[in-house]
Tab-separated table of C-alpha atoms in Angstrom:
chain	number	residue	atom	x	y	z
A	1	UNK	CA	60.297	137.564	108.484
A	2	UNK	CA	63.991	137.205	109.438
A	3	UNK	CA	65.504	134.241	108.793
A	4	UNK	CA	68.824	133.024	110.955
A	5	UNK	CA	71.856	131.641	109.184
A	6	UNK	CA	71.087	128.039	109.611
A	7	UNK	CA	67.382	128.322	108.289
A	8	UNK	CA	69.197	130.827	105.194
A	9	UNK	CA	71.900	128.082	104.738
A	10	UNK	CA	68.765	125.622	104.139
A	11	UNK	CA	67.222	127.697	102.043
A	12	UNK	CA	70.191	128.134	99.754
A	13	UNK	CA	71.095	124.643	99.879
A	14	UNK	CA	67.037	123.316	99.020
A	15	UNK	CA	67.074	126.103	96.217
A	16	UNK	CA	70.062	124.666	94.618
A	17	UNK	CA	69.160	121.062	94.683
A	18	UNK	CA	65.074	122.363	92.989
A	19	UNK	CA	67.135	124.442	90.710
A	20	UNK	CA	69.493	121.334	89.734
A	21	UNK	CA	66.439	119.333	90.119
A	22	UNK	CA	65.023	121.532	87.115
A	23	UNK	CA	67.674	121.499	85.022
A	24	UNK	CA	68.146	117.973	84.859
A	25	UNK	CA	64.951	117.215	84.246
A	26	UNK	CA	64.181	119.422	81.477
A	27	UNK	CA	67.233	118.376	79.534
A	28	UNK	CA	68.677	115.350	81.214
A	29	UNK	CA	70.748	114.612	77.778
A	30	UNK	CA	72.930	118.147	78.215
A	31	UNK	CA	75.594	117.742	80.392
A	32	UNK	CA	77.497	121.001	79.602
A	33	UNK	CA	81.399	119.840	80.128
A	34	UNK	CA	80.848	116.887	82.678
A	35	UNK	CA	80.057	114.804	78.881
A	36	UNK	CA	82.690	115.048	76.458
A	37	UNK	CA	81.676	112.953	73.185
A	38	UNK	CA	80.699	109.459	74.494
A	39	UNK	CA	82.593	110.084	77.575
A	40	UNK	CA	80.753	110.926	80.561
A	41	UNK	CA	82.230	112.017	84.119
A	42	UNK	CA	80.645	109.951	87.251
A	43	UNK	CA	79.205	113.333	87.896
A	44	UNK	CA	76.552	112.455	85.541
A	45	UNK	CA	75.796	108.918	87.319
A	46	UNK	CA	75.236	110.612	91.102
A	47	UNK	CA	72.263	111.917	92.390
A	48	UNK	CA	71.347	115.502	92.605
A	49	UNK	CA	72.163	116.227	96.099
A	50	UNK	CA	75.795	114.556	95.471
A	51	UNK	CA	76.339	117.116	92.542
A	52	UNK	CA	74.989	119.992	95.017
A	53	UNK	CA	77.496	119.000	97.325
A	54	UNK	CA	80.156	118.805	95.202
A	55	UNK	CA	79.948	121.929	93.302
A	56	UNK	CA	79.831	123.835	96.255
A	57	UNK	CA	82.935	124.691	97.795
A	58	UNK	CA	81.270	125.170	101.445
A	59	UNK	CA	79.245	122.140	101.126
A	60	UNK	CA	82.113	119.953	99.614
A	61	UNK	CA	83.499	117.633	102.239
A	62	UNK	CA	86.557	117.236	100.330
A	63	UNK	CA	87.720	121.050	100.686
A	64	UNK	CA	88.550	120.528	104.261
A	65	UNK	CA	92.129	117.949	102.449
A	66	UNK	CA	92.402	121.028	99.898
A	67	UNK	CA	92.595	123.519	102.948
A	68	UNK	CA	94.808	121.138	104.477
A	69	UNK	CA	97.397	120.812	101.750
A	70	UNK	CA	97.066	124.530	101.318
A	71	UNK	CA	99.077	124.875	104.524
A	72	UNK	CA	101.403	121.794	104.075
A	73	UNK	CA	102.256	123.865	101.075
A	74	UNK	CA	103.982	126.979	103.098
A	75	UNK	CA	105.456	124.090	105.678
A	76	UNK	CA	109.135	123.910	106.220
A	77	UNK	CA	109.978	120.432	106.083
A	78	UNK	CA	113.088	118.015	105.533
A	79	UNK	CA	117.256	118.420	106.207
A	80	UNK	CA	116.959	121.315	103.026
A	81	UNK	CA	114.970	123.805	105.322
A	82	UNK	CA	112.690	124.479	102.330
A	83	UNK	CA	108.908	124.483	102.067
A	84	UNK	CA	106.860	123.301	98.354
A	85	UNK	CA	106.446	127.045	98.106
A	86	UNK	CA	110.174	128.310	98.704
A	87	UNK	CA	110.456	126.666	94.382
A	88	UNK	CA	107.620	126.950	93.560
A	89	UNK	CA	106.167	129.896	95.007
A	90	UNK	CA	102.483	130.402	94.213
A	91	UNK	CA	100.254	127.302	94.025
A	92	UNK	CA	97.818	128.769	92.072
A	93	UNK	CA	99.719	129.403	89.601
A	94	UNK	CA	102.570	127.275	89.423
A	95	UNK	CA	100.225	123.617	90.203
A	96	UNK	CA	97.706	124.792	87.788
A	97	UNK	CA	97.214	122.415	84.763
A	98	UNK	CA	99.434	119.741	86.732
A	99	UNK	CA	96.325	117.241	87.302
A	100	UNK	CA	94.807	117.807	83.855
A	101	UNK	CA	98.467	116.468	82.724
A	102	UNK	CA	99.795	113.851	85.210
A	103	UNK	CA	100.642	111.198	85.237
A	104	UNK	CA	103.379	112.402	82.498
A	105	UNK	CA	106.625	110.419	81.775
A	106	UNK	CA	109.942	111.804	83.393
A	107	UNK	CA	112.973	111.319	81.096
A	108	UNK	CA	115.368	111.943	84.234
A	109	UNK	CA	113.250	109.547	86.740
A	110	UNK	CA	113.179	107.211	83.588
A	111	UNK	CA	109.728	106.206	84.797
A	112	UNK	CA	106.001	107.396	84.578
A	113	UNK	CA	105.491	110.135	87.574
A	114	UNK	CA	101.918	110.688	88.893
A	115	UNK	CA	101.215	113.502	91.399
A	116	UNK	CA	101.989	111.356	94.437
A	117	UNK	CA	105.363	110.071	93.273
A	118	UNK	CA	106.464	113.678	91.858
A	119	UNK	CA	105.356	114.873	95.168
A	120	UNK	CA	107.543	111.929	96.803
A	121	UNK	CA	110.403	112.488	94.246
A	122	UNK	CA	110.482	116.538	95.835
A	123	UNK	CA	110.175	115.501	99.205
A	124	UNK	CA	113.050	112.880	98.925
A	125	UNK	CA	115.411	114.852	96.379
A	126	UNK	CA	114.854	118.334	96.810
A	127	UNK	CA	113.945	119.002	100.337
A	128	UNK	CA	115.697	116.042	101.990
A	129	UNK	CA	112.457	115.198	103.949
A	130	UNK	CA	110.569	111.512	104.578
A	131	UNK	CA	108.214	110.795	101.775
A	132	UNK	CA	104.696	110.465	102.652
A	133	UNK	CA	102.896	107.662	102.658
A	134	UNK	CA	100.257	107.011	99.564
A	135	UNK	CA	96.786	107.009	101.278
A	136	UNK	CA	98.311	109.224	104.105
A	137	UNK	CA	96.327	112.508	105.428
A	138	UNK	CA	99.385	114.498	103.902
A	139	UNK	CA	99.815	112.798	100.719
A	140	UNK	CA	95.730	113.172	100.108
A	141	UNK	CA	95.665	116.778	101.445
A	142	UNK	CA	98.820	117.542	98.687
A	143	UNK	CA	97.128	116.009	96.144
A	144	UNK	CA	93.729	117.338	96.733
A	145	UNK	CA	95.432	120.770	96.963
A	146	UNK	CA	97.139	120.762	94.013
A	147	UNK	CA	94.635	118.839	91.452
A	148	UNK	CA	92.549	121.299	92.597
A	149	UNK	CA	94.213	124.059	91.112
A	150	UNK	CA	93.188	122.594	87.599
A	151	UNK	CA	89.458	122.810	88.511
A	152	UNK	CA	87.652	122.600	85.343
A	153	UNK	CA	90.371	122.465	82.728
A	154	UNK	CA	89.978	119.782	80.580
A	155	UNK	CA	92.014	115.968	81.149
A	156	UNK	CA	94.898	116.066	78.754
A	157	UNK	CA	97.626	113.305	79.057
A	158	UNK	CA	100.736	112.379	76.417
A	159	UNK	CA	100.457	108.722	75.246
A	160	UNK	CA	103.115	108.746	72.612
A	161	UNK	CA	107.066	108.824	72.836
A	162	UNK	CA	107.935	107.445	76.138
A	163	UNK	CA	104.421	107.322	77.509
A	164	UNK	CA	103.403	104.904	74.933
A	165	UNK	CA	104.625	101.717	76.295
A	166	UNK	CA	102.693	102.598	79.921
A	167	UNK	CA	99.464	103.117	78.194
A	168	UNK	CA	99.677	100.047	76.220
A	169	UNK	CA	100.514	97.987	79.520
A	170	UNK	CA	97.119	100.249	81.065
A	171	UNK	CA	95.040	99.239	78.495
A	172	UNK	CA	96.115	95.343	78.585
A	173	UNK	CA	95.349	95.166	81.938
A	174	UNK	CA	92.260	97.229	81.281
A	175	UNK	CA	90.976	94.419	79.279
A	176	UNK	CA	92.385	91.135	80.962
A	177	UNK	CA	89.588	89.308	83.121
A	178	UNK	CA	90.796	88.731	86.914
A	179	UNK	CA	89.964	86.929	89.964
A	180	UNK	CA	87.658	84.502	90.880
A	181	UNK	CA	84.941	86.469	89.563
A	182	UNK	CA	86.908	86.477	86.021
A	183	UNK	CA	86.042	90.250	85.072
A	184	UNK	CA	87.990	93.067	83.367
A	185	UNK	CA	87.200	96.456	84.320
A	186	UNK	CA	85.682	96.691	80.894
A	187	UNK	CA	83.287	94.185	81.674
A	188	UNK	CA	81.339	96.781	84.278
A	189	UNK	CA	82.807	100.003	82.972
A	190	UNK	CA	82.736	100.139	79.221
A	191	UNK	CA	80.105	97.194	78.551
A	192	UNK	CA	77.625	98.367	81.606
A	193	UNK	CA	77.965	101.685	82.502
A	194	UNK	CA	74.861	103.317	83.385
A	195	UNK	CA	73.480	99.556	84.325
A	196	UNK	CA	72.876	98.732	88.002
A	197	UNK	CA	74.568	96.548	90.432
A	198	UNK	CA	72.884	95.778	93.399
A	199	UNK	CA	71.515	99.565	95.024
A	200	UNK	CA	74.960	100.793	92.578
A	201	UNK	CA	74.998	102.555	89.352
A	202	UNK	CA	77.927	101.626	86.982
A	203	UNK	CA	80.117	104.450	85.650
A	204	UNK	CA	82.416	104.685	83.307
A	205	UNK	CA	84.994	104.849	86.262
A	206	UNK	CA	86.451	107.871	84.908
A	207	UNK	CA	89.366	109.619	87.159
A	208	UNK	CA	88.556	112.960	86.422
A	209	UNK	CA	87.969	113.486	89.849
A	210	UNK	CA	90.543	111.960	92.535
A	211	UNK	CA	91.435	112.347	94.876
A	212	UNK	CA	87.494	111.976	95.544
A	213	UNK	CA	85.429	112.271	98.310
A	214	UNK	CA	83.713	108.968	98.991
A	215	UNK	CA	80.375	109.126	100.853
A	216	UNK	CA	81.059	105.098	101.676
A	217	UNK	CA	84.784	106.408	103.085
A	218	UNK	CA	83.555	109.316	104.850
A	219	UNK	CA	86.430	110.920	103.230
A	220	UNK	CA	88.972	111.416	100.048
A	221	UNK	CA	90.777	108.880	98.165
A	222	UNK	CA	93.544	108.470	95.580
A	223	UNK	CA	93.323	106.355	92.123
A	224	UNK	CA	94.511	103.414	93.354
A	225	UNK	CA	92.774	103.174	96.768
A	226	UNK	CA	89.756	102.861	94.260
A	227	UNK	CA	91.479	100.273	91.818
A	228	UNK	CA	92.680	98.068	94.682
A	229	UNK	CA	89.119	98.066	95.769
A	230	UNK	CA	87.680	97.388	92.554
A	231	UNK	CA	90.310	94.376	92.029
A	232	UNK	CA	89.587	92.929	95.400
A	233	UNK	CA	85.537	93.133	94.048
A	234	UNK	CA	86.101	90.886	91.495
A	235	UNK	CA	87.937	88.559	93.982
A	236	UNK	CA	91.706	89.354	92.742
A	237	UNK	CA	94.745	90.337	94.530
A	238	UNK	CA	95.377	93.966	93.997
A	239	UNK	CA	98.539	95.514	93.434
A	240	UNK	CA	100.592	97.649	95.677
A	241	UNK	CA	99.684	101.520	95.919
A	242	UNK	CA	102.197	102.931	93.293
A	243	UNK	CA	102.728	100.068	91.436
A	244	UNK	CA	103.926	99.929	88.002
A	245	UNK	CA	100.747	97.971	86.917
A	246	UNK	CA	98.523	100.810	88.696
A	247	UNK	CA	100.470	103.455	87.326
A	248	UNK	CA	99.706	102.349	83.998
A	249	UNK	CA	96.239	101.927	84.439
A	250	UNK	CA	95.898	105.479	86.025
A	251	UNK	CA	97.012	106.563	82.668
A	252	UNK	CA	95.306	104.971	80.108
A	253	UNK	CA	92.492	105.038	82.501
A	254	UNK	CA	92.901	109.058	82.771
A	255	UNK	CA	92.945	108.778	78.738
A	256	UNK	CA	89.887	107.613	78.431
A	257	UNK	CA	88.539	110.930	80.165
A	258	UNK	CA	90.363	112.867	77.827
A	259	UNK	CA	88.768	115.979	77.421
A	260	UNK	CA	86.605	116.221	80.773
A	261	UNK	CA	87.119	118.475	83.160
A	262	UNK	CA	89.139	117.974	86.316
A	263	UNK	CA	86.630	117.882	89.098
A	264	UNK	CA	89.330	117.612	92.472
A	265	UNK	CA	87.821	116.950	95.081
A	266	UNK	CA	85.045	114.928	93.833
A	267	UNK	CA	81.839	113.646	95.443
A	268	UNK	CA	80.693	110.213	94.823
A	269	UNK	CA	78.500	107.462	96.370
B	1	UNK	CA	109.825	58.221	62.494
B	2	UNK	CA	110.154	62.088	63.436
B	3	UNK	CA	113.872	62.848	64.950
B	4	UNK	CA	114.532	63.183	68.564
B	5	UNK	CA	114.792	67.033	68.387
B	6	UNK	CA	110.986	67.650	66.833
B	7	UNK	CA	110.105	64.768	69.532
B	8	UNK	CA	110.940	66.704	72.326
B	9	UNK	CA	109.039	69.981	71.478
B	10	UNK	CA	105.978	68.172	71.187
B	11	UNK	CA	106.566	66.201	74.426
B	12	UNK	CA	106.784	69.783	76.165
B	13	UNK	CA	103.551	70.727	74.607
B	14	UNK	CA	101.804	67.633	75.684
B	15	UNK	CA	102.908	68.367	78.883
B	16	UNK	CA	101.860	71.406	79.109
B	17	UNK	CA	98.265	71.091	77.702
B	18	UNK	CA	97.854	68.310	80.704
B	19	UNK	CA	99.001	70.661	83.593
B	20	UNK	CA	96.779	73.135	82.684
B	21	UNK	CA	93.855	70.493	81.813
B	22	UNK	CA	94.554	69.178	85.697
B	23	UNK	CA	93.711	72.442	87.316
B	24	UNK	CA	90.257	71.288	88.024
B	25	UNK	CA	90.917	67.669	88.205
B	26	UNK	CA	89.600	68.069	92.047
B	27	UNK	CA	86.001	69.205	90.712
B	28	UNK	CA	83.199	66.568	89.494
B	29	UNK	CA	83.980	65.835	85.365
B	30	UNK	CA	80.919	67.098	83.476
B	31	UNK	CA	80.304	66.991	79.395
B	32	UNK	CA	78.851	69.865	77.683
B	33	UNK	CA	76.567	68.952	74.801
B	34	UNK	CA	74.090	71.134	72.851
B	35	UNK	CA	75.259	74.002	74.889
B	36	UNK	CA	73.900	72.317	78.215
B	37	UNK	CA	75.282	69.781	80.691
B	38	UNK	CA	72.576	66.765	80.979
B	39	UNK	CA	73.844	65.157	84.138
B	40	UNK	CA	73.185	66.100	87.629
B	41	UNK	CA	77.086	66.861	88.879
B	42	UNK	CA	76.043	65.424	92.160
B	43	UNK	CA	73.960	62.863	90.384
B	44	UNK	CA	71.090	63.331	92.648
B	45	UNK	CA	68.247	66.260	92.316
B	46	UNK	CA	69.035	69.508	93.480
B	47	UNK	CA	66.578	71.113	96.524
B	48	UNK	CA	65.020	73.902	95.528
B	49	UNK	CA	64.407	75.217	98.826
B	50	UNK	CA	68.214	75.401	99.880
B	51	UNK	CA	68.467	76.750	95.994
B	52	UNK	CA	66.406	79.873	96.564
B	53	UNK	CA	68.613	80.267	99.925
B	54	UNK	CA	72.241	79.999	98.176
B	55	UNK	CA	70.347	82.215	94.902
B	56	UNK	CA	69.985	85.649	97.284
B	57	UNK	CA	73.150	85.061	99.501
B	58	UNK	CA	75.227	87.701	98.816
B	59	UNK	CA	78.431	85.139	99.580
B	60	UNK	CA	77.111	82.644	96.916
B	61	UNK	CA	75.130	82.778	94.619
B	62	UNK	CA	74.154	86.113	94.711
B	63	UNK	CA	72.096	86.410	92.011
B	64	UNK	CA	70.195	88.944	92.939
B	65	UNK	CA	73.768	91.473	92.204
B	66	UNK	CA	72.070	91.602	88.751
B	67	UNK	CA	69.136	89.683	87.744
B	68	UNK	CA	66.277	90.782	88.779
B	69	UNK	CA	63.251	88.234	90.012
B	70	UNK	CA	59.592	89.351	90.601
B	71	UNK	CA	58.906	86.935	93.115
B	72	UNK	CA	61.601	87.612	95.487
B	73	UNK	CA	60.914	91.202	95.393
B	74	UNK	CA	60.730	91.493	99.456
B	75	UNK	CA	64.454	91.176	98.855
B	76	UNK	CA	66.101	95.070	98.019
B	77	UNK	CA	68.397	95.789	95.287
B	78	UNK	CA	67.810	94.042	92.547
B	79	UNK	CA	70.484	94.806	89.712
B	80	UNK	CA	69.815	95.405	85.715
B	81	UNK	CA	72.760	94.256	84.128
B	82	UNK	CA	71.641	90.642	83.581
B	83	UNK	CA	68.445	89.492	81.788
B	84	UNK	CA	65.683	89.010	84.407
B	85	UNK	CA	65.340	85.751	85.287
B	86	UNK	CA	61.440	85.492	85.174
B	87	UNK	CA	59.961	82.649	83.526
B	88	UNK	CA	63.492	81.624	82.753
B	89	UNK	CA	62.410	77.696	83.103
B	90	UNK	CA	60.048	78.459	79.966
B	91	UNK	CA	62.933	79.497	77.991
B	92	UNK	CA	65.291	77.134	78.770
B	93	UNK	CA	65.884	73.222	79.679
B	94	UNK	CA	67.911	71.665	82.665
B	95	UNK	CA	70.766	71.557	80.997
B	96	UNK	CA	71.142	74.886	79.447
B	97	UNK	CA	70.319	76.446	82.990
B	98	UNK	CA	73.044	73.974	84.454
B	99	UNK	CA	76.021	75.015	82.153
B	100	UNK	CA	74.576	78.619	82.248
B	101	UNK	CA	75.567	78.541	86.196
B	102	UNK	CA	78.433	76.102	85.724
B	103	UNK	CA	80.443	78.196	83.511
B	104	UNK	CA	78.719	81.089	80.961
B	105	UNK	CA	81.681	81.500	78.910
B	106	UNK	CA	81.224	78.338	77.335
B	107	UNK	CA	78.318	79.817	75.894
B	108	UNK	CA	79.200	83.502	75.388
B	109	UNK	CA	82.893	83.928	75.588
B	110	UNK	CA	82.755	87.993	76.291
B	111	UNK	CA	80.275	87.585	79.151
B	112	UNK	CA	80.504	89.313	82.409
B	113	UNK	CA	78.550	86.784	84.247
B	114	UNK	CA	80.951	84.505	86.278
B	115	UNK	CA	81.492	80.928	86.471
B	116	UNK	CA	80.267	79.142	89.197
B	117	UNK	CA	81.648	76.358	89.040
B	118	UNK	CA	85.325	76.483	87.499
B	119	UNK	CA	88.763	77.189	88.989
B	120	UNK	CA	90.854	77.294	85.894
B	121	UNK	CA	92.628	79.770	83.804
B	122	UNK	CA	92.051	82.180	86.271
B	123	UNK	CA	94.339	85.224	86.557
B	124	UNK	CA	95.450	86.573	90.338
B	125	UNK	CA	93.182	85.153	92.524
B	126	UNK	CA	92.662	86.322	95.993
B	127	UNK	CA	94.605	83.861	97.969
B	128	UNK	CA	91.697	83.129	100.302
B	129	UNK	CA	89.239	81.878	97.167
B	130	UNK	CA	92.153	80.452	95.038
B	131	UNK	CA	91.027	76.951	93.654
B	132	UNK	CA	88.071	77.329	95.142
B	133	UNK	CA	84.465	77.405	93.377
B	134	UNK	CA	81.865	80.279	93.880
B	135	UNK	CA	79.684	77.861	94.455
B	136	UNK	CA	79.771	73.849	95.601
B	137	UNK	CA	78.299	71.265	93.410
B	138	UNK	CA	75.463	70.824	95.333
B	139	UNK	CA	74.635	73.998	95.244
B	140	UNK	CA	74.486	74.576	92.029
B	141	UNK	CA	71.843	71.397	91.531
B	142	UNK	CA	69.952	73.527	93.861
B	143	UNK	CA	69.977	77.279	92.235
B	144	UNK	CA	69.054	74.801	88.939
B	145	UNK	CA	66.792	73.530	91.294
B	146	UNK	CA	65.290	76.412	92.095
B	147	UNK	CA	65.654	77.898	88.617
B	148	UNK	CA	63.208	75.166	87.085
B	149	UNK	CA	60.470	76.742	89.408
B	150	UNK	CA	60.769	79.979	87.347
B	151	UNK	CA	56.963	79.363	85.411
């Protein structure tokens, strides 16, 4: 019997969710590196077919922002004439480890940097161009590209010297209760995770992963897109997209996930 | 007679402690006892009829977020993170179930469950619910209502 591409493509795809099916089932404790001590990646909260999708490349929705920041990377752009790649050259090698890092204090900048605002602080400085805006198609393809090139290497952000005061100003606001609902992240992410909300599992709300591809976006997401939405959940006024308050949360938040592996793009409910 | 100077902190601290006591000055005065409040805050009996309706609406009481109730099963999603609420009138009295929606913290401080009824010493409100309850008085007499028929 000859099959055609689509009915192959099904195949494949039905194979790997039986086969994931299997595994998780016969050892549902083991998560392999998506479960670092007690810290567990979302990845472990989703359902089978969302972890199919994800660790597919061809089946991962978010690949299509990677592929786009893959070209924005070669584009000239700005009064300089000069493209990301006319500094620094080879993504692949030059971007990797940057998202198992960020956000990471700049002594010049005198201010914590994430990947947007480093990508901003190039744009502006070093190739004279507009900056993009946060939850714009280029600033998610450019950050999707180039998290992406740490793909499995393990979260590891400085919290001491400068970095220090930032992750004590994440972790207060971490733990301060907010809104009209009166909750602190903690409340659902460190008290309840695994528990159920409504048709919603709890996760640790680990960042491993962003920008992530949202099934309830139909499409990718940074950081604080997700913390704005959380904050306006509990009935609070979020803060601005590259705020000081978010920035610190990002990084005591990404602390937390020490250790697990950068996932870029992600797929979640 | 204490000088003027050690006068005037205190006066500031009085002050103080009444603004933020004020901040729900415009909801009905209730007094906790025994970890309960025994008064209607309406002072009439709640319905329990309009209680079950403001209990599953996702905009009020929505309990149903994370308790979960056998009898209102033909409503989906039920969450886990709160103690099902079966039988709950067995366990407790009125009173208990009153404060318990009025304001939880007052019996566990570290709770996640919110307070129904309370407007202060919140932090960064949403403009469009600032000093305003989850839940109306009345309302709450009717979820307690509607609670008490949890045999």
């Amino acid at each position: 019997m000859k099959m055609n591409w689509k009915q192959v493509t099904f195949v494949a795809a039905a194979c790997a969710v039986c086969a994931s099916v299997f595994v998780s089932s016969a050892n549902a404790a083991d998560w392999g590196q998506y479960e670092v001590d007690d810290r567990r990646s979302g990845f472990t909260y989703m359902t089978d077919e969302s972890r199919a999708m994800q660790v597919d490349s061809f089946q991962n929705p978010g690949m299509i922002w990677v592929e786009q920041g893959a070209e924005l990377w070669t584009e000239v752009n700005g009064k300089a004439g000069k493209s990301c790649a006319s500094c620094h050259e080879d993504a692949t090698a030059a971007m990797k480890g940057v998202a198992a890092r960020y956000p990471v204090y700049d002594e010049g900048a005198k201010t914590l940097q994430s990947v947007e605002t480093q990508i901003n602080h190039c744009l502006e400085n070093n190739m004279q161009a507009e900056p993009y805006k946060w939850e714009s198609t280029e600033m998610l393809s450019m950050t999707s590209f180039i998290n992406n090139q740490s793909l499995g290497m393990p979260v590891d952000v400085k919290i001491d010297g400068p970095a220090a005061e930032w992750y004590e100003k994440g972790k207060a606001f971490y733990y301060e209760r907010r809104g009209q609902l009166d909750m602190a992240c903690k409340h659902c992410h460190e008290d309840n995770a695994g528990g159920i909300i409504r048709a919603n599992t709890l996760t640790q709300g680990q960042v491993n992963g962003f920008p992530t591809y949202r099934l309830k976006w139909q499409k990718v997401g940074s950081i604080h897109r997700r913390f704005r939405g959380c904050n306006k959940q509990v009935r609070s006024a979020p803060f601005g997209y590259g705020s000081d308050e978010y920035l610190a949360l990002e990084l005591y938040v990404k602390w937390r996930g020490r250790g697990l592996p950068v996932e870029t793009p992600a797929v979640r409910n | 007679m204490p000088s003027l100077k050690s006068f005037i902190p205190a006066f500031a601290a009085a002050t103080l402690l009444a603004s933020v006591a004020t901040a729900d000055d415009h909801l009905v005065k209730y007094e906790v006892v025994d970890y309960g409040i025994a008064k209607s805050l309406t002072g009439k009996a709640g319905d329990p009829a309009a209680g079950e309706k403001a209990f599953v609406n996702r905009k009020q009481g929505n309990c149903l977020a994370c308790h979960q109730v056998t009898k209102l099963s033909a409503h989906p999603f039920h969450g886990e993170i709160g103690p099902s609420l079966d039988g709950v009138a067995e366990r407790y009295e009125e009173p208990q179930l009153r404060l318990q929606v009025v304001n939880a913290k007052a019996i566990n401080p570290d709770t996640i469950m919110p307070a129904f009824y309370r407007t202060d010493g919140f932090h960064r409100v949403l403009k469009k619910f600032k000093d305003k309850t989850v839940l109306t008085a009345q309302q709450v007499e009717d979820i307690v209502a509607y609670l008490k028929t949890f045999k």
